[in-house]
PDB file of C-alpha atoms in Angstrom:
ATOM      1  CA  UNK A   1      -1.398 -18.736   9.433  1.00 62.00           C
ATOM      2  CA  UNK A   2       1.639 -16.584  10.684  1.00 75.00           C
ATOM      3  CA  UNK A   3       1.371 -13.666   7.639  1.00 93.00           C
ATOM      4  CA  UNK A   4       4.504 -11.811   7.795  1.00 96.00           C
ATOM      5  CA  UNK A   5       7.260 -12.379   9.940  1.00 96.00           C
ATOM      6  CA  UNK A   6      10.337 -10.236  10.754  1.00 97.00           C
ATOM      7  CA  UNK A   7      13.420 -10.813  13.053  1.00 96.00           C
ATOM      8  CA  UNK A   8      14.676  -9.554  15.110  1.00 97.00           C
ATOM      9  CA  UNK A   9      12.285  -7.302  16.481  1.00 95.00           C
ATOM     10  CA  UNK A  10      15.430  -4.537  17.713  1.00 96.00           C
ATOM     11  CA  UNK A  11      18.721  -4.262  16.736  1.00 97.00           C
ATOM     12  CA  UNK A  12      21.796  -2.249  17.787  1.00 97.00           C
ATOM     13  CA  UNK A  13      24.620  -2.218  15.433  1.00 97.00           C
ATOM     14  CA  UNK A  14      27.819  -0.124  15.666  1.00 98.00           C
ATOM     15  CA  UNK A  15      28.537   1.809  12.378  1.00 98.00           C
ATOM     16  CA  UNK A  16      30.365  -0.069   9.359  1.00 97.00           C
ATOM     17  CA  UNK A  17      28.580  -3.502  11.133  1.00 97.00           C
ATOM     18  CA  UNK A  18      26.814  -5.640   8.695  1.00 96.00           C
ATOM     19  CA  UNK A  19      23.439  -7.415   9.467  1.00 96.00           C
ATOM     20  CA  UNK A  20      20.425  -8.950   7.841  1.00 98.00           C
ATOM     21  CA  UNK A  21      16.930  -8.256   8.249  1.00 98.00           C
ATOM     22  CA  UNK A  22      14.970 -11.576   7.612  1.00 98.00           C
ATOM     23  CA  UNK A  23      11.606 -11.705   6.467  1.00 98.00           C
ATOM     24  CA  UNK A  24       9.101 -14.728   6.085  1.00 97.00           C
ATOM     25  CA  UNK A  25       5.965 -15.377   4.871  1.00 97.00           C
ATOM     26  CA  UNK A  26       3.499 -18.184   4.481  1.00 95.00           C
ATOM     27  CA  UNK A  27       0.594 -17.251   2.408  1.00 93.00           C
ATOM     28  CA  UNK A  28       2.226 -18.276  -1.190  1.00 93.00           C
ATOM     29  CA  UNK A  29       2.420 -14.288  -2.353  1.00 94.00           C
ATOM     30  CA  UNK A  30       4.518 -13.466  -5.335  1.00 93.00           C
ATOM     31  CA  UNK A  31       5.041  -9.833  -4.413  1.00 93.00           C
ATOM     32  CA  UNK A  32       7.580  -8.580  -1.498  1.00 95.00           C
ATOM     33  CA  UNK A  33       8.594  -5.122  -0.328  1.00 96.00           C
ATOM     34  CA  UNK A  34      10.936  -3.815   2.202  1.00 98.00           C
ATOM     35  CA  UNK A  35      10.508  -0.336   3.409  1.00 97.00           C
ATOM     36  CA  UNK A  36      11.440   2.011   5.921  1.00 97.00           C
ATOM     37  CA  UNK A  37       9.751   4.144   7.888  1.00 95.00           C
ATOM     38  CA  UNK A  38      11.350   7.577   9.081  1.00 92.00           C
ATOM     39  CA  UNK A  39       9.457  10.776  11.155  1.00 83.00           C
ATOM     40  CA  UNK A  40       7.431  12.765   8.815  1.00 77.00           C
ATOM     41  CA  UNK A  41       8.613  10.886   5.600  1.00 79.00           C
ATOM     42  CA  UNK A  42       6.060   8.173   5.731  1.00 85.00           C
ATOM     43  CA  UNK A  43       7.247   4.912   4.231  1.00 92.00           C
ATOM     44  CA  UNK A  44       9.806   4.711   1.434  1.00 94.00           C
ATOM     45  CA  UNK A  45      10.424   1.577  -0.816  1.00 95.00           C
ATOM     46  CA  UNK A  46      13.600  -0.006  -0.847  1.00 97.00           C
ATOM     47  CA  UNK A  47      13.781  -3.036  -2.783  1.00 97.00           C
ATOM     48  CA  UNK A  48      11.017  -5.042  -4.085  1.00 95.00           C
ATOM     49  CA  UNK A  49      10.370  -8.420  -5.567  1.00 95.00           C
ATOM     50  CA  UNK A  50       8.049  -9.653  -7.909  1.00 91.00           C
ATOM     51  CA  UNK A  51       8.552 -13.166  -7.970  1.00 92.00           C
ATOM     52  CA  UNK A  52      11.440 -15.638  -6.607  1.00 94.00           C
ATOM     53  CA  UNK A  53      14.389 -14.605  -8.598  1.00 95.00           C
ATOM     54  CA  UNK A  54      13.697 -11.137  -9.349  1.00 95.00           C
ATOM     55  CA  UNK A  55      14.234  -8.250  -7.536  1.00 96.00           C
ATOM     56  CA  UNK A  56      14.676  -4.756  -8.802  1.00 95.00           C
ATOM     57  CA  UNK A  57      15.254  -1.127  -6.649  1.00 96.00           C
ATOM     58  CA  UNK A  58      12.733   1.061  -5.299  1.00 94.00           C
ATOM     59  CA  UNK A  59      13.037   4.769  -3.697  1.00 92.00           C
ATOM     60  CA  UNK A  60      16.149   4.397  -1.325  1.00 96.00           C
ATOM     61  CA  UNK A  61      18.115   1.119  -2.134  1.00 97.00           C
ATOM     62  CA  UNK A  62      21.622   2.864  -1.417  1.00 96.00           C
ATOM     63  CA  UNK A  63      22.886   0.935   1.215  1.00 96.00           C
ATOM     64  CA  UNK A  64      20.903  -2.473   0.925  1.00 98.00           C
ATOM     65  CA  UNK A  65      21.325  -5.431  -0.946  1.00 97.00           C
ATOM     66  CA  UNK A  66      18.123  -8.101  -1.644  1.00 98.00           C
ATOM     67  CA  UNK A  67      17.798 -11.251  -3.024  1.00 96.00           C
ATOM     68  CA  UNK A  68      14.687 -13.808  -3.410  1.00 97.00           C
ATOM     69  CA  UNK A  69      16.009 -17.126  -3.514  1.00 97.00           C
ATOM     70  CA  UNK A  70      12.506 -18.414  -2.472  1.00 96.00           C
ATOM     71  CA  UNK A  71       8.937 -17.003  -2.830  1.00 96.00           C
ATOM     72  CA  UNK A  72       8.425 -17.633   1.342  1.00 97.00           C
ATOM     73  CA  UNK A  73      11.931 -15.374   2.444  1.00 97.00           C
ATOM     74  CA  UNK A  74      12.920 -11.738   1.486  1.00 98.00           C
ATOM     75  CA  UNK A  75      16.281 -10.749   3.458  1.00 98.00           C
ATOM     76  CA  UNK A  76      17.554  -7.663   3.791  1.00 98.00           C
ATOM     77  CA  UNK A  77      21.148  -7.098   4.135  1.00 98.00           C
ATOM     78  CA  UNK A  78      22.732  -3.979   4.898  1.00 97.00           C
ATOM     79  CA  UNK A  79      26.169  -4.307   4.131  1.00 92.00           C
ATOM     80  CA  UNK A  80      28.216  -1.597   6.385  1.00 97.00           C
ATOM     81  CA  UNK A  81      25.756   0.272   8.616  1.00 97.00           C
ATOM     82  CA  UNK A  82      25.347   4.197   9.053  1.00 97.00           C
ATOM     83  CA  UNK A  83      23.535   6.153  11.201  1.00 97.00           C
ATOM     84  CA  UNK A  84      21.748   7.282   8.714  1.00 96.00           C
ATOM     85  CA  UNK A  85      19.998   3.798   8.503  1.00 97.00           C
ATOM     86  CA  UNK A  86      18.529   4.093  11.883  1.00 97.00           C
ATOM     87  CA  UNK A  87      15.314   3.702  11.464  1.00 97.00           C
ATOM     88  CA  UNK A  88      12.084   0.742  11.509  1.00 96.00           C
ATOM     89  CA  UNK A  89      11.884  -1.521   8.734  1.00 98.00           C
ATOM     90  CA  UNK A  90       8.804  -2.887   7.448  1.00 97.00           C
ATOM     91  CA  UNK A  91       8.825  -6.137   5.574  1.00 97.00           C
ATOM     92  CA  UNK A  92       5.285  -6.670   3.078  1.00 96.00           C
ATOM     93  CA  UNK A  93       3.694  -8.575   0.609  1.00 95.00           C
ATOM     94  CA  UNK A  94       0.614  -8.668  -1.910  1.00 92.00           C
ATOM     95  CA  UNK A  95      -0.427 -11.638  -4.021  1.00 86.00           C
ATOM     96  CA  UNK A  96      -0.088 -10.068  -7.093  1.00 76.00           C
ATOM     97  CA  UNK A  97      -3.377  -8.776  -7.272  1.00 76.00           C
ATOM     98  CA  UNK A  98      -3.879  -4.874  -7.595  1.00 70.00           C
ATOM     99  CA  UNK A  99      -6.873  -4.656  -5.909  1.00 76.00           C
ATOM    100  CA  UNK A 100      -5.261  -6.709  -2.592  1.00 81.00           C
ATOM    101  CA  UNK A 101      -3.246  -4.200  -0.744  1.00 84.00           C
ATOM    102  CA  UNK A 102      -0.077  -5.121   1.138  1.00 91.00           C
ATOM    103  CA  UNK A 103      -0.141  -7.425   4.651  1.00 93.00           C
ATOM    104  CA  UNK A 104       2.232  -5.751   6.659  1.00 94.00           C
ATOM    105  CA  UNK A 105       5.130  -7.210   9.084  1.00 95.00           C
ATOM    106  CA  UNK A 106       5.523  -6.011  12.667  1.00 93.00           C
ATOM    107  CA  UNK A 107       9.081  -4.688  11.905  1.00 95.00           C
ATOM    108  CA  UNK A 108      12.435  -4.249  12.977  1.00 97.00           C
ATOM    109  CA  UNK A 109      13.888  -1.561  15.108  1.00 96.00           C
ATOM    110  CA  UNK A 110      17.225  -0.882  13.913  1.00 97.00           C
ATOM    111  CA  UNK A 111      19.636   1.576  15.651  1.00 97.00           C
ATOM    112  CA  UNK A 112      23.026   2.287  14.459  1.00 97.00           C
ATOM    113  CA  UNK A 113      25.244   3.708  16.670  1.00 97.00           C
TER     114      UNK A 113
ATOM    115  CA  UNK B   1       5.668  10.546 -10.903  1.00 85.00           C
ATOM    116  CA  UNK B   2       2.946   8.362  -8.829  1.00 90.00           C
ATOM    117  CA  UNK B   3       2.464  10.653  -5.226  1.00 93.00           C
ATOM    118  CA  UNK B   4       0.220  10.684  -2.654  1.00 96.00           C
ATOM    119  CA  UNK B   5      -0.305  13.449  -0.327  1.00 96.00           C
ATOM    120  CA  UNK B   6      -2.010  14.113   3.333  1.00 94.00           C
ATOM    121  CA  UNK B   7      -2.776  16.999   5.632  1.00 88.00           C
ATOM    122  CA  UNK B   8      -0.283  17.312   7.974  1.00 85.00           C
ATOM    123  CA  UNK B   9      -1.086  16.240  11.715  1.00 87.00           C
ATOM    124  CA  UNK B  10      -1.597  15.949  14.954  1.00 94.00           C
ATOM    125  CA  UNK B  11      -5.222  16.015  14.577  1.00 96.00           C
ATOM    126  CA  UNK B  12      -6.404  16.343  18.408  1.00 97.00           C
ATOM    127  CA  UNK B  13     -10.287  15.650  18.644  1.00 97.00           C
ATOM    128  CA  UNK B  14     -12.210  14.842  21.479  1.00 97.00           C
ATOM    129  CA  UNK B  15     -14.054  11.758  22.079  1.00 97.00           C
ATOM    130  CA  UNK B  16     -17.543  11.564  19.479  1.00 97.00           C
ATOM    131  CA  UNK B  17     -16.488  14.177  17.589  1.00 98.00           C
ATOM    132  CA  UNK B  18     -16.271  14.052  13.561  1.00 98.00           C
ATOM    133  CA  UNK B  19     -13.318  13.028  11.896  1.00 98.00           C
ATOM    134  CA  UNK B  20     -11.889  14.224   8.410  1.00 97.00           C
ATOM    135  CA  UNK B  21      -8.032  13.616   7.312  1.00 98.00           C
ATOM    136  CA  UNK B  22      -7.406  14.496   3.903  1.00 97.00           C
ATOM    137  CA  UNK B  23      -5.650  12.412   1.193  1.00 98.00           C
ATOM    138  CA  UNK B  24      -5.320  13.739  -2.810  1.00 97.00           C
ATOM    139  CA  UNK B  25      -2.617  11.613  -5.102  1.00 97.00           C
ATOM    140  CA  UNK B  26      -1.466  12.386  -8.390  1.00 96.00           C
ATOM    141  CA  UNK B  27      -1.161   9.176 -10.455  1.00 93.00           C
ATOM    142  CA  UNK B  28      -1.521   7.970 -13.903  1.00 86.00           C
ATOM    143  CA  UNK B  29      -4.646   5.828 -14.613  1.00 85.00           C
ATOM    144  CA  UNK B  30      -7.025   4.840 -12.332  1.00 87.00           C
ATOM    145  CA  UNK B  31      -4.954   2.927  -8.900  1.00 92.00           C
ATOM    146  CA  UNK B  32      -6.272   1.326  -6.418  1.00 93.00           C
ATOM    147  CA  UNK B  33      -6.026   3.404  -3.158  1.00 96.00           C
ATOM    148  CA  UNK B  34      -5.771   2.235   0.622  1.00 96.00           C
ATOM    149  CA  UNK B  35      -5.950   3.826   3.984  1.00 97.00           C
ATOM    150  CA  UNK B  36      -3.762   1.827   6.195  1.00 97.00           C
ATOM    151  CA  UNK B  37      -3.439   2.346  10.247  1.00 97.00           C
ATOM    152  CA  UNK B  38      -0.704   1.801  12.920  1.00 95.00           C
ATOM    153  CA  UNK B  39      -0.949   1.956  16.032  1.00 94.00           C
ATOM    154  CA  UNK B  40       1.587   2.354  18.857  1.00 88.00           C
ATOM    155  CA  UNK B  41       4.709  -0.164  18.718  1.00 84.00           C
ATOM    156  CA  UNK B  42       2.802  -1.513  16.184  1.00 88.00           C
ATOM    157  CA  UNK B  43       3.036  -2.418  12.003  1.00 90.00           C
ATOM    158  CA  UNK B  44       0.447  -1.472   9.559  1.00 94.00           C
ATOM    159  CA  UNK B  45      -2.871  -2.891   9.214  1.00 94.00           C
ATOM    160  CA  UNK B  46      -5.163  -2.318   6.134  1.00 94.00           C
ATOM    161  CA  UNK B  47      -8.262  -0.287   7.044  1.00 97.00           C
ATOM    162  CA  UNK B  48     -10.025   0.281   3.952  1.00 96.00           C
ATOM    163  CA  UNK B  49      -9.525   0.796   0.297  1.00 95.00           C
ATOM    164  CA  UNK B  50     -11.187   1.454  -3.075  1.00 95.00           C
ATOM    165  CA  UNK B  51     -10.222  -0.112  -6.596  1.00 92.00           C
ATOM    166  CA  UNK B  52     -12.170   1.802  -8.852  1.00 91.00           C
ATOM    167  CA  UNK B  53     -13.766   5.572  -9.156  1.00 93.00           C
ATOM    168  CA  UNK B  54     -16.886   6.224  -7.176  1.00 95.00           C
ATOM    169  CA  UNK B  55     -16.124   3.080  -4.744  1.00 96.00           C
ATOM    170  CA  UNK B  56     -16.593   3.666  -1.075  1.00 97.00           C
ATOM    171  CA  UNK B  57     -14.551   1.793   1.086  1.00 96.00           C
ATOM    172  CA  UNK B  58     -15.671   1.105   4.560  1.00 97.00           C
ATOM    173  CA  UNK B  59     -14.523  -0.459   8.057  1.00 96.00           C
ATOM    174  CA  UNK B  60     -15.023  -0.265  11.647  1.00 95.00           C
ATOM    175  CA  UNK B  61     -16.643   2.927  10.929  1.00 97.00           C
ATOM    176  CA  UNK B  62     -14.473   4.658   8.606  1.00 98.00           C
ATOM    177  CA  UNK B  63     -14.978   5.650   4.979  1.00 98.00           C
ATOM    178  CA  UNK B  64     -13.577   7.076   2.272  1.00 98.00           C
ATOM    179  CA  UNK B  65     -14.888   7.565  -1.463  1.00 98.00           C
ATOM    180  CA  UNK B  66     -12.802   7.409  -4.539  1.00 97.00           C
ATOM    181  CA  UNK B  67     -13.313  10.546  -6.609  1.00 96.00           C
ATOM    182  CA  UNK B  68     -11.567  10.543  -9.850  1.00 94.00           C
ATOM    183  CA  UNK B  69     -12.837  14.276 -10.584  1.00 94.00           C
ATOM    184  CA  UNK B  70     -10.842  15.537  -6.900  1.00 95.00           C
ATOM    185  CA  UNK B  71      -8.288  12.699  -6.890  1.00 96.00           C
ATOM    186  CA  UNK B  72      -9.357  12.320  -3.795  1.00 97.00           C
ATOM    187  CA  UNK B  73      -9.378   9.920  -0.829  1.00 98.00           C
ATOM    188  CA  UNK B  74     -10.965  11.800   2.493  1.00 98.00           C
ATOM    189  CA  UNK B  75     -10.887   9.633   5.463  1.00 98.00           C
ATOM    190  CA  UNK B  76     -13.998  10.166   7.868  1.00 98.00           C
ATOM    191  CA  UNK B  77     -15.854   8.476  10.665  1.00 98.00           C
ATOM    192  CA  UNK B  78     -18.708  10.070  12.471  1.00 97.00           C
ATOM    193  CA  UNK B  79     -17.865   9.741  15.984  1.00 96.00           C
ATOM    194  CA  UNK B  80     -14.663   8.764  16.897  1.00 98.00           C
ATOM    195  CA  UNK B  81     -13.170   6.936  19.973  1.00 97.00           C
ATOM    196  CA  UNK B  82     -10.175   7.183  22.015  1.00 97.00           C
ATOM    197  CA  UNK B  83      -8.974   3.557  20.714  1.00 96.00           C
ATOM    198  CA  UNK B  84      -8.591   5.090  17.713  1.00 97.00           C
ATOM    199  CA  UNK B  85      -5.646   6.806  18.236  1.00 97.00           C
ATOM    200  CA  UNK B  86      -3.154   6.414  15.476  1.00 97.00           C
ATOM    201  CA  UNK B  87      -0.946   6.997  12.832  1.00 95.00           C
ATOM    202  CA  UNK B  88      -2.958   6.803   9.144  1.00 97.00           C
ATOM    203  CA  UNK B  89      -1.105   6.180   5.883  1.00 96.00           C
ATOM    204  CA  UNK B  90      -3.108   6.793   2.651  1.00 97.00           C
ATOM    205  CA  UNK B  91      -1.600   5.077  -0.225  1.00 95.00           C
ATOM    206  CA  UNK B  92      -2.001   4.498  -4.353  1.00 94.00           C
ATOM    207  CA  UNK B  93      -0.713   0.879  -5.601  1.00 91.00           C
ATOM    208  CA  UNK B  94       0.726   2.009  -8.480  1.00 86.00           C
ATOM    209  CA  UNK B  95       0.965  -0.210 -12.553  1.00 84.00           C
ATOM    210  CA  UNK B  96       3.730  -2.637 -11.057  1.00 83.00           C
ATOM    211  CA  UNK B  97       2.154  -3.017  -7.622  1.00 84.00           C
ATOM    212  CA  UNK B  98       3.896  -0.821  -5.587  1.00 87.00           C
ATOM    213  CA  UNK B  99       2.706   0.807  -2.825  1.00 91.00           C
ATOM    214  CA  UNK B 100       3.472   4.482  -2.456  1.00 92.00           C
ATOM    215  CA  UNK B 101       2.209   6.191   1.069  1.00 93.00           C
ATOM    216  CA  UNK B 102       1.703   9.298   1.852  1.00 94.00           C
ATOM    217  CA  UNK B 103       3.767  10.891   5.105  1.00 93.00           C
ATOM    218  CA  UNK B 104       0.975  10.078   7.300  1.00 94.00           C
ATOM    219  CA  UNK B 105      -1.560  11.897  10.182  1.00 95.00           C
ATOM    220  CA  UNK B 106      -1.196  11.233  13.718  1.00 95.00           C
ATOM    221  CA  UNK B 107      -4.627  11.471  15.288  1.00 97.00           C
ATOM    222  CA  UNK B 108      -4.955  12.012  19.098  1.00 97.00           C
ATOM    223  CA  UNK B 109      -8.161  11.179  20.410  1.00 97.00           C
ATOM    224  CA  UNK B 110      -9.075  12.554  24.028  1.00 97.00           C
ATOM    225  CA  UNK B 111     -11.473  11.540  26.500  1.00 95.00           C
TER     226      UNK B 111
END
């Protein structure tokens, strides 16, 4: 049982670069997050996904498109990279039960230059 | 809106010593609350949470009580070790699931 899986584990993109972050997982949950983490700010939502098909915005989706074509993957695309965007990248997700809490991915260090 | 927030670190304790971080949210209803951990180079692992008021959650340890009167989530373990220096989140799972974190306390445990 693998849980969460992101790739690539670091990344170094020059700005206006495009990239996606992949994220797996095997343990059948309807519920997917992306998020980034950034000094002092904690983790903010990006985009979310409540079932394959259906994805909606969280706190800072400027700059990143989603889609959920399957209820194992949960890309993350960033479409022309700023610095700005430097930052680690958490991928999650929750079986659609409230009382579950989020199983966390290792991340993605991404650095644009 | 939905917010958690924590006192601000470094917390710098020494080895056995009592540990409190502080956690209030402002929420509608009653959500479940977490306190997650991360270590170094590391992603976040669940440590403990509470679903309802009055719950105590508990692990390796640590505990924290869910008071609806405070809106309140105090972390605390009675004697802590140098392994458990980390970064703690305290977070509210709001009505659609979401997650929402506080910014997080760095504790720095020395020998």
């Amino acid at each position: 049982n693998a849980g969460v899986t992101q790739t690539p584990k670091f990344q170094v993109l020059k700005t206006g670069q495009s990239m996606t972050l992949q994220c797996a997982q095997d343990m059948n949950h309807e519920y997917m997050s992306w998020y980034r983490q950034d000094p002092g700010m904690g983790l903010r939502l990006i985009h979310y996904s409540v079932g394959a098909g259906i994805t909606d915005q969280g706190e800072v989706p400027n700059g990143y498109n989603v889609s959920r074509s399957t209820t194992e993957d949960f890309p993350l695309r960033l479409l022309s990279a700023a610095p700005s965007q430097t930052s680690v990248y958490f991928c999650a997700s929750n079986p659609n039960l409230s009382t579950y809490g989020y199983t966390f991915g290792s991340g993605t260090r991404l650095t644009v230059v | 809106g939905n917010s958690v927030t924590q006192m601000e670190g470094p917390v710098t304790l020494s080895e056995e010593a009592f540990l409190t971080i502080n956690c209030t949210y402002t929420a509608t209803g009653y959500p479940s609350l977490f306190w997650y951990v991360q270590y170094p180079g590391e992603g976040l692992q669940l440590l403990l949470k509470a679903t309802k008021a009055d719950d105590k959650g508990s692990n390796k340890g640590f505990e924290a009580t869910y008071r609806k009167e405070t809106t309140s989530f105090h972390l605390e373990k009675g004697s802590v070790q140098v392994s458990d220096s980390a970064v703690y989140f305290c977070a509210l799972m709001d009505s659609s699931y979401k997650l929402i974190f506080g910014s997080g306390t760095r504790l720095l445990v020395r020998p």
